[in-house]
Each structure stands twice: as C-alpha cells, then as structure tokens.
Amino acid sequence: MAEKPEKVDKSGEMEMLAQAFAAFSEASAKLEEKYVIIEEEAKKLREEVEDKNLQLSKLSGLLSSVLDNSNSCVTAIDGQDNILVKNPVADSFIQELGMDLFMDMLRSHEKPGVYDHELDGRTFRLSVGLLDEQKGFVFVINDITHMKKLEGERQRDEKLVLMGEMAANIAHEIRNPLGSIELFASLLERDLKGDESGTKLTRSIVKGVRTINSIISNILLFTKEIKLEPIRRHTADVVDDVILYLSHLMKDKNIKFINNIDEDHMVCCDFELCKQVVMNIVHNAIEAVPDGGKIIIDSFQSGDVSGFTVTDSGTGISESMRKKLFIPFQTTKAKGTGLGLAIVYKIIKAHNGAISVDSDGTSYTKFTVEFPVK
Ligand SMILES: Nc1ncnc2c1ncn2[C@@H]1O[C@H](COP(=O)(O)OP(=O)(O)OP(=O)(O)O)[C@@H](O)[C@H]1O
Ligand SMILES: [Mg+2]
C-alpha cells in the first residue's frame, strides 16, 4: 500500500517571501526615485556643459577673430620651440624673414619682457610673456622700423630747431655790425671817387660783407621753418633788387648780364624768400662762369604758372651732381656750404612751385623756376 505524502506547512516561507518581495519593491521604488533625481541632475549638468561649450566656442571664435584682425604678429611656442599658435601677421613675418630667422628671433628672447631686435636693417619690438602650462612663451611682435625712423627724424628736427635758435641769435648779433660796415664802406667809396686803388679796396669790403650776409641768410633759412606771406609782384621787382645787390660781384668778373624779364609778368610769392631764390641761383651762376662770361634771365607766364629762367655760360653741372643738387651740403666748391640750392628747393616747395635744371655738363646751365599763379 502506497505511503500517504506528508503535508508540509509552507506558510512561514511564503510569509518570508512576501516580506522579501515587499522590501524589494520598497527598495526598487526608492531606487526609482533616486534615479529620477539623478537623471534630473544629469540633465542639468548636461545643459551646463552645453552652455559652457557654447560660451567656450564663442570665446575661442572671438579670440581667433581678435588674433586674425590684429596688426601685430602674435605667436606662442612650447618648451620644445614648437609653434602652438600664430596669426596671419605671424605668417607674413615668417614668409618675409624665413622660418629660421623668425625662430632665431623668438629663441633669443625667451624671457618675459620687452625687447628690440635688429634684423636685416629692420627693428622688431617683442613683448614676451610666459605660457605656464606649456612651459613656453607667447610673443607679440611689431615692426617698429618706421617708428624708429620717425623718432630719429623728430630728434634731428629738435636739434635743428635748437640750432636754428642759436643761429638766429648769432646772425642777429653779426648782422648789425655788418650793416654798419657795409654802409661805411659805401660812404668811403663815394668819398674816394677818383682814387682807383682806394675804391677797389672799399668794393672788396662791400663784396665780402654781402657774401657773409648771404651765408647768414642761408643758414637762417635752412634751420628755420618757412612761413610764407605770398603776394603778387612783378617778376622784374624780385630780380632787379638782387641784381643790384650782386652787381659788385658781376663787375669784378666782367660778366655780361642780359635781363630779358618781361615788365608785365608777375609772380605770386613771398617777396623776400623769392629774392633769396634768385640770389642763390644767380650767385652760383656768377661763381660758375669764367671771366667775361654771360648770364641771362628770362621770364615766362602762361596758364597757371609763371616764373623765370637763369642761364649761364659756366662750367655746367655733371649728371651725377645734378642728381643730388638739392640735397643739403652737396658742394664742389672749396668754400661752399652746399646749402644754397637746398634752400632754393625748400622755398619753392613751400610755394608749391617747381624747379628744374638743364646742363650739358661742360658749357652751360639753365635753371627754371616756376610758381603757381594764384
Ligand atoms: N650754375 C651752376 N653752374 C655750375 N655748377 C653749379 C651751378 N649751380 C650749382 N652748381 C653746383 O651745385 C653745387 C651746389 O650748389 P649750392 O648753391 O647748393 O651750394 P654751393 O654753391 O656749393 O655752396 P653755398 O652754400 O655757398 O651756396 C655747387 O657746389 C656746384 O657744384
Ligand atoms: Mg651756392
């Protein structure tokens, strides 16, 4: 006979299972709650990161457009001299100088500070900063060659102004006694009429005084800023005064002077300065012609210009001299200062006029001076 199965009481186990299930449900509900919170946090963080990324990309866009538009060369290198960043100006510097010279320039200033670097006749100013993380350096470089030149010119101008003031003071002191000497010598010449050798001596005094006067005027004009007071005058007025003043010198060399100025022609210029122009050009002509030589002055007036020409039968001016004629201190004369034509040029430019020279280099020279008709 089969054995009747034993009845097992499983109610205890069931209860434990139910309890475990309840605990599991509770934990899972809690987890779910936490998960929701975490998910919200994660979403917030994601949004923050996206926001930061956006800000970062805006900033880097801004930074690269600042670098691209900068007139300075900006570049950064790491500790192994690898270029980390360079803007378009840096590219053009590299192209102009070559990579080797460019890198040499950076390497020779690997220390924070400001340096001037001379290269190929140019001056570069480098501002160097540390790039901590990369153990490298950031460089901002500018080509200051032009600025340096201007600075040099400014210093030279300042010196010239000082020289001008000094020269003006000296000239003032010299001119007064000179005027008296010239006057007394002229009076003496009148008194000595008939006395050939006496007259010759007094003429030499007047001539010497006038030469000194002309040198002083040139130095003053060279160092001082030109201030124009232009007026319309007959060309003849300007020339006549000068010719009278230089007549002693012409007589001494038996120069044949031909005045072809048209009495109706006019020039618009600063009277005193224009006289200085004629004086310097005619003075050169007198010095260039041989004894018994010829000097001719003509005038012209057409359209919007008027002026005069001075032609002499002198030594002529060589081509090489013609090229540097208006540059200060260019002279072929033992006692010349080389300022005469530089001043002529300065005065004519101040009037917006023009000067040209024509010569065969051996037997004649012709200067043409023109002023705009206002
Ligand atoms: N008419 C001319 N004929 C020949 N050479 C001339 C003539 N005019 C100028 N020159 C040349 O040009 C040079 C420069 O002339 P510029 O008048 O500037 O100086 P300079 O006459 O030498 O000295 P200064 O300062 O005393 O005038 C002269 O030294 C001379 O060689
Ligand atoms: Mg001269």
PDB file of N, CA and C in Angstrom, residues 320-372:
ATOM      1  N   SER A 320      75.979 113.373 -62.448  1.00  0.00           N
ATOM      2  CA  SER A 320      75.945 112.839 -61.074  1.00  0.00           C
ATOM      3  C   SER A 320      75.635 113.950 -60.070  1.00  0.00           C
ATOM      4  N   MET A 321      76.162 115.161 -60.318  1.00  0.00           N
ATOM      5  CA  MET A 321      75.896 116.290 -59.417  1.00  0.00           C
ATOM      6  C   MET A 321      74.440 116.739 -59.543  1.00  0.00           C
ATOM      7  N   ARG A 322      73.923 116.673 -60.778  1.00  0.00           N
ATOM      8  CA  ARG A 322      72.527 117.118 -60.999  1.00  0.00           C
ATOM      9  C   ARG A 322      71.558 116.293 -60.161  1.00  0.00           C
ATOM     10  N   LYS A 323      71.903 114.998 -59.962  1.00  0.00           N
ATOM     11  CA  LYS A 323      71.011 114.102 -59.211  1.00  0.00           C
ATOM     12  C   LYS A 323      70.898 114.488 -57.738  1.00  0.00           C
ATOM     13  N   LYS A 324      71.967 115.087 -57.182  1.00  0.00           N
ATOM     14  CA  LYS A 324      71.935 115.398 -55.740  1.00  0.00           C
ATOM     15  C   LYS A 324      72.002 116.898 -55.464  1.00  0.00           C
ATOM     16  N   LEU A 325      71.649 117.658 -56.480  1.00  0.00           N
ATOM     17  CA  LEU A 325      71.812 119.109 -56.432  1.00  0.00           C
ATOM     18  C   LEU A 325      71.068 119.786 -55.274  1.00  0.00           C
ATOM     19  N   PHE A 326      69.878 119.248 -54.954  1.00  0.00           N
ATOM     20  CA  PHE A 326      69.036 119.929 -53.961  1.00  0.00           C
ATOM     21  C   PHE A 326      69.171 119.315 -52.564  1.00  0.00           C
ATOM     22  N   ILE A 327      70.078 118.358 -52.436  1.00  0.00           N
ATOM     23  CA  ILE A 327      70.311 117.749 -51.118  1.00  0.00           C
ATOM     24  C   ILE A 327      71.305 118.640 -50.355  1.00  0.00           C
ATOM     25  N   PRO A 328      71.018 118.941 -49.054  1.00  0.00           N
ATOM     26  CA  PRO A 328      71.916 119.834 -48.308  1.00  0.00           C
ATOM     27  C   PRO A 328      73.357 119.330 -48.264  1.00  0.00           C
ATOM     28  N   PHE A 329      74.276 120.261 -48.208  1.00  0.00           N
ATOM     29  CA  PHE A 329      75.716 120.030 -48.040  1.00  0.00           C
ATOM     30  C   PHE A 329      76.381 119.340 -49.233  1.00  0.00           C
ATOM     31  N   GLN A 330      75.759 119.401 -50.409  1.00  0.00           N
ATOM     32  CA  GLN A 330      76.400 118.874 -51.616  1.00  0.00           C
ATOM     33  C   GLN A 330      77.087 120.050 -52.303  1.00  0.00           C
ATOM     34  N   THR A 331      78.394 120.025 -52.301  1.00  0.00           N
ATOM     35  CA  THR A 331      79.110 121.141 -52.915  1.00  0.00           C
ATOM     36  C   THR A 331      80.372 120.641 -53.623  1.00  0.00           C
ATOM     37  N   THR A 332      80.766 121.378 -54.671  1.00  0.00           N
ATOM     38  CA  THR A 332      82.034 121.055 -55.334  1.00  0.00           C
ATOM     39  C   THR A 332      83.026 122.189 -55.086  1.00  0.00           C
ATOM     40  N   LYS A 333      82.589 123.166 -54.260  1.00  0.00           N
ATOM     41  CA  LYS A 333      83.437 124.341 -54.042  1.00  0.00           C
ATOM     42  C   LYS A 333      84.205 124.238 -52.732  1.00  0.00           C
ATOM     43  N   ALA A 334      85.453 124.723 -52.763  1.00  0.00           N
ATOM     44  CA  ALA A 334      86.289 124.648 -51.574  1.00  0.00           C
ATOM     45  C   ALA A 334      85.664 125.413 -50.409  1.00  0.00           C
ATOM     46  N   LYS A 335      85.035 126.556 -50.718  1.00  0.00           N
ATOM     47  CA  LYS A 335      84.459 127.365 -49.639  1.00  0.00           C
ATOM     48  C   LYS A 335      82.933 127.314 -49.622  1.00  0.00           C
ATOM     49  N   GLY A 336      82.355 126.381 -50.352  1.00  0.00           N
ATOM     50  CA  GLY A 336      80.881 126.298 -50.402  1.00  0.00           C
ATOM     51  C   GLY A 336      80.331 125.535 -49.209  1.00  0.00           C
ATOM     52  N   THR A 337      79.098 125.884 -48.822  1.00  0.00           N
ATOM     53  CA  THR A 337      78.459 125.109 -47.740  1.00  0.00           C
ATOM     54  C   THR A 337      77.513 124.062 -48.327  1.00  0.00           C
ATOM     55  N   GLY A 338      77.132 124.253 -49.586  1.00  0.00           N
ATOM     56  CA  GLY A 338      76.200 123.298 -50.215  1.00  0.00           C
ATOM     57  C   GLY A 338      74.781 123.474 -49.711  1.00  0.00           C
ATOM     58  N   LEU A 339      74.478 124.674 -49.233  1.00  0.00           N
ATOM     59  CA  LEU A 339      73.121 124.918 -48.717  1.00  0.00           C
ATOM     60  C   LEU A 339      72.266 125.720 -49.694  1.00  0.00           C
ATOM     61  N   GLY A 340      72.936 126.463 -50.616  1.00  0.00           N
ATOM     62  CA  GLY A 340      72.214 127.397 -51.488  1.00  0.00           C
ATOM     63  C   GLY A 340      71.015 126.783 -52.196  1.00  0.00           C
ATOM     64  N   LEU A 341      71.241 125.695 -52.936  1.00  0.00           N
ATOM     65  CA  LEU A 341      70.150 125.116 -53.717  1.00  0.00           C
ATOM     66  C   LEU A 341      69.177 124.317 -52.847  1.00  0.00           C
ATOM     67  N   ALA A 342      69.675 123.784 -51.714  1.00  0.00           N
ATOM     68  CA  ALA A 342      68.760 123.077 -50.802  1.00  0.00           C
ATOM     69  C   ALA A 342      67.717 124.063 -50.282  1.00  0.00           C
ATOM     70  N   ILE A 343      68.158 125.289 -50.025  1.00  0.00           N
ATOM     71  CA  ILE A 343      67.229 126.320 -49.540  1.00  0.00           C
ATOM     72  C   ILE A 343      66.291 126.764 -50.663  1.00  0.00           C
ATOM     73  N   VAL A 344      66.844 126.907 -51.853  1.00  0.00           N
ATOM     74  CA  VAL A 344      66.016 127.263 -53.011  1.00  0.00           C
ATOM     75  C   VAL A 344      64.873 126.243 -53.139  1.00  0.00           C
ATOM     76  N   TYR A 345      65.247 124.967 -53.034  1.00  0.00           N
ATOM     77  CA  TYR A 345      64.265 123.887 -53.172  1.00  0.00           C
ATOM     78  C   TYR A 345      63.203 123.980 -52.068  1.00  0.00           C
ATOM     79  N   LYS A 346      63.668 124.213 -50.835  1.00  0.00           N
ATOM     80  CA  LYS A 346      62.754 124.298 -49.692  1.00  0.00           C
ATOM     81  C   LYS A 346      61.748 125.438 -49.902  1.00  0.00           C
ATOM     82  N   ILE A 347      62.253 126.575 -50.362  1.00  0.00           N
ATOM     83  CA  ILE A 347      61.382 127.740 -50.559  1.00  0.00           C
ATOM     84  C   ILE A 347      60.374 127.463 -51.680  1.00  0.00           C
ATOM     85  N   ILE A 348      60.867 126.871 -52.771  1.00  0.00           N
ATOM     86  CA  ILE A 348      59.969 126.635 -53.913  1.00  0.00           C
ATOM     87  C   ILE A 348      58.894 125.605 -53.552  1.00  0.00           C
ATOM     88  N   LYS A 349      59.287 124.571 -52.828  1.00  0.00           N
ATOM     89  CA  LYS A 349      58.301 123.554 -52.407  1.00  0.00           C
ATOM     90  C   LYS A 349      57.242 124.179 -51.511  1.00  0.00           C
ATOM     91  N   ALA A 350      57.687 125.079 -50.618  1.00  0.00           N
ATOM     92  CA  ALA A 350      56.728 125.738 -49.720  1.00  0.00           C
ATOM     93  C   ALA A 350      55.706 126.542 -50.514  1.00  0.00           C
ATOM     94  N   HIS A 351      56.076 126.977 -51.727  1.00  0.00           N
ATOM     95  CA  HIS A 351      55.153 127.723 -52.588  1.00  0.00           C
ATOM     96  C   HIS A 351      54.352 126.800 -53.511  1.00  0.00           C
ATOM     97  N   ASN A 352      54.579 125.481 -53.395  1.00  0.00           N
ATOM     98  CA  ASN A 352      54.006 124.509 -54.346  1.00  0.00           C
ATOM     99  C   ASN A 352      54.479 124.780 -55.769  1.00  0.00           C
ATOM    100  N   GLY A 353      55.674 125.313 -55.882  1.00  0.00           N
ATOM    101  CA  GLY A 353      56.250 125.587 -57.199  1.00  0.00           C
ATOM    102  C   GLY A 353      57.141 124.443 -57.660  1.00  0.00           C
ATOM    103  N   ALA A 354      57.936 124.701 -58.696  1.00  0.00           N
ATOM    104  CA  ALA A 354      58.816 123.641 -59.214  1.00  0.00           C
ATOM    105  C   ALA A 354      60.123 124.249 -59.689  1.00  0.00           C
ATOM    106  N   ILE A 355      61.187 123.437 -59.635  1.00  0.00           N
ATOM    107  CA  ILE A 355      62.482 123.885 -60.153  1.00  0.00           C
ATOM    108  C   ILE A 355      63.068 122.751 -60.983  1.00  0.00           C
ATOM    109  N   SER A 356      63.682 123.110 -62.110  1.00  0.00           N
ATOM    110  CA  SER A 356      64.359 122.076 -62.904  1.00  0.00           C
ATOM    111  C   SER A 356      65.673 122.647 -63.407  1.00  0.00           C
ATOM    112  N   VAL A 357      66.582 121.749 -63.780  1.00  0.00           N
ATOM    113  CA  VAL A 357      67.884 122.191 -64.256  1.00  0.00           C
ATOM    114  C   VAL A 357      68.241 121.452 -65.542  1.00  0.00           C
ATOM    115  N   ASP A 358      68.862 122.219 -66.424  1.00  0.00           N
ATOM    116  CA  ASP A 358      69.285 121.636 -67.689  1.00  0.00           C
ATOM    117  C   ASP A 358      70.743 122.052 -67.880  1.00  0.00           C
ATOM    118  N   SER A 359      71.613 121.094 -68.223  1.00  0.00           N
ATOM    119  CA  SER A 359      73.025 121.435 -68.436  1.00  0.00           C
ATOM    120  C   SER A 359      73.679 120.368 -69.297  1.00  0.00           C
ATOM    121  N   ASP A 360      74.679 120.788 -70.076  1.00  0.00           N
ATOM    122  CA  ASP A 360      75.412 119.783 -70.863  1.00  0.00           C
ATOM    123  C   ASP A 360      76.620 119.272 -70.083  1.00  0.00           C
ATOM    124  N   GLY A 361      76.793 119.799 -68.864  1.00  0.00           N
ATOM    125  CA  GLY A 361      77.894 119.323 -68.017  1.00  0.00           C
ATOM    126  C   GLY A 361      79.241 119.952 -68.345  1.00  0.00           C
ATOM    127  N   THR A 362      79.277 120.839 -69.336  1.00  0.00           N
ATOM    128  CA  THR A 362      80.573 121.464 -69.678  1.00  0.00           C
ATOM    129  C   THR A 362      80.500 122.967 -69.963  1.00  0.00           C
ATOM    130  N   SER A 363      79.397 123.437 -70.614  1.00  0.00           N
ATOM    131  CA  SER A 363      79.451 124.834 -71.046  1.00  0.00           C
ATOM    132  C   SER A 363      78.228 125.695 -70.721  1.00  0.00           C
ATOM    133  N   TYR A 364      77.190 125.101 -70.233  1.00  0.00           N
ATOM    134  CA  TYR A 364      76.052 125.949 -69.860  1.00  0.00           C
ATOM    135  C   TYR A 364      75.188 125.271 -68.801  1.00  0.00           C
ATOM    136  N   THR A 365      74.439 126.103 -68.082  1.00  0.00           N
ATOM    137  CA  THR A 365      73.469 125.609 -67.103  1.00  0.00           C
ATOM    138  C   THR A 365      72.247 126.513 -67.179  1.00  0.00           C
ATOM    139  N   LYS A 366      71.078 125.878 -67.130  1.00  0.00           N
ATOM    140  CA  LYS A 366      69.856 126.683 -67.149  1.00  0.00           C
ATOM    141  C   LYS A 366      68.932 126.187 -66.040  1.00  0.00           C
ATOM    142  N   PHE A 367      68.623 127.088 -65.122  1.00  0.00           N
ATOM    143  CA  PHE A 367      67.661 126.770 -64.059  1.00  0.00           C
ATOM    144  C   PHE A 367      66.308 127.367 -64.432  1.00  0.00           C
ATOM    145  N   THR A 368      65.241 126.589 -64.256  1.00  0.00           N
ATOM    146  CA  THR A 368      63.887 127.102 -64.495  1.00  0.00           C
ATOM    147  C   THR A 368      63.110 127.023 -63.186  1.00  0.00           C
ATOM    148  N   VAL A 369      62.561 128.145 -62.786  1.00  0.00           N
ATOM    149  CA  VAL A 369      61.786 128.207 -61.536  1.00  0.00           C
ATOM    150  C   VAL A 369      60.368 128.638 -61.865  1.00  0.00           C
ATOM    151  N   GLU A 370      59.387 127.859 -61.396  1.00  0.00           N
ATOM    152  CA  GLU A 370      58.004 128.290 -61.659  1.00  0.00           C
ATOM    153  C   GLU A 370      57.145 128.268 -60.398  1.00  0.00           C
ATOM    154  N   PHE A 371      56.263 129.262 -60.335  1.00  0.00           N
ATOM    155  CA  PHE A 371      55.336 129.381 -59.212  1.00  0.00           C
ATOM    156  C   PHE A 371      53.913 129.282 -59.743  1.00  0.00           C
ATOM    157  N   PRO A 372      53.024 128.677 -58.954  1.00  0.00           N
ATOM    158  CA  PRO A 372      51.645 128.641 -59.427  1.00  0.00           C
ATOM    159  C   PRO A 372      51.043 130.044 -59.394  1.00  0.00           C
TER     160      PRO A 372
END
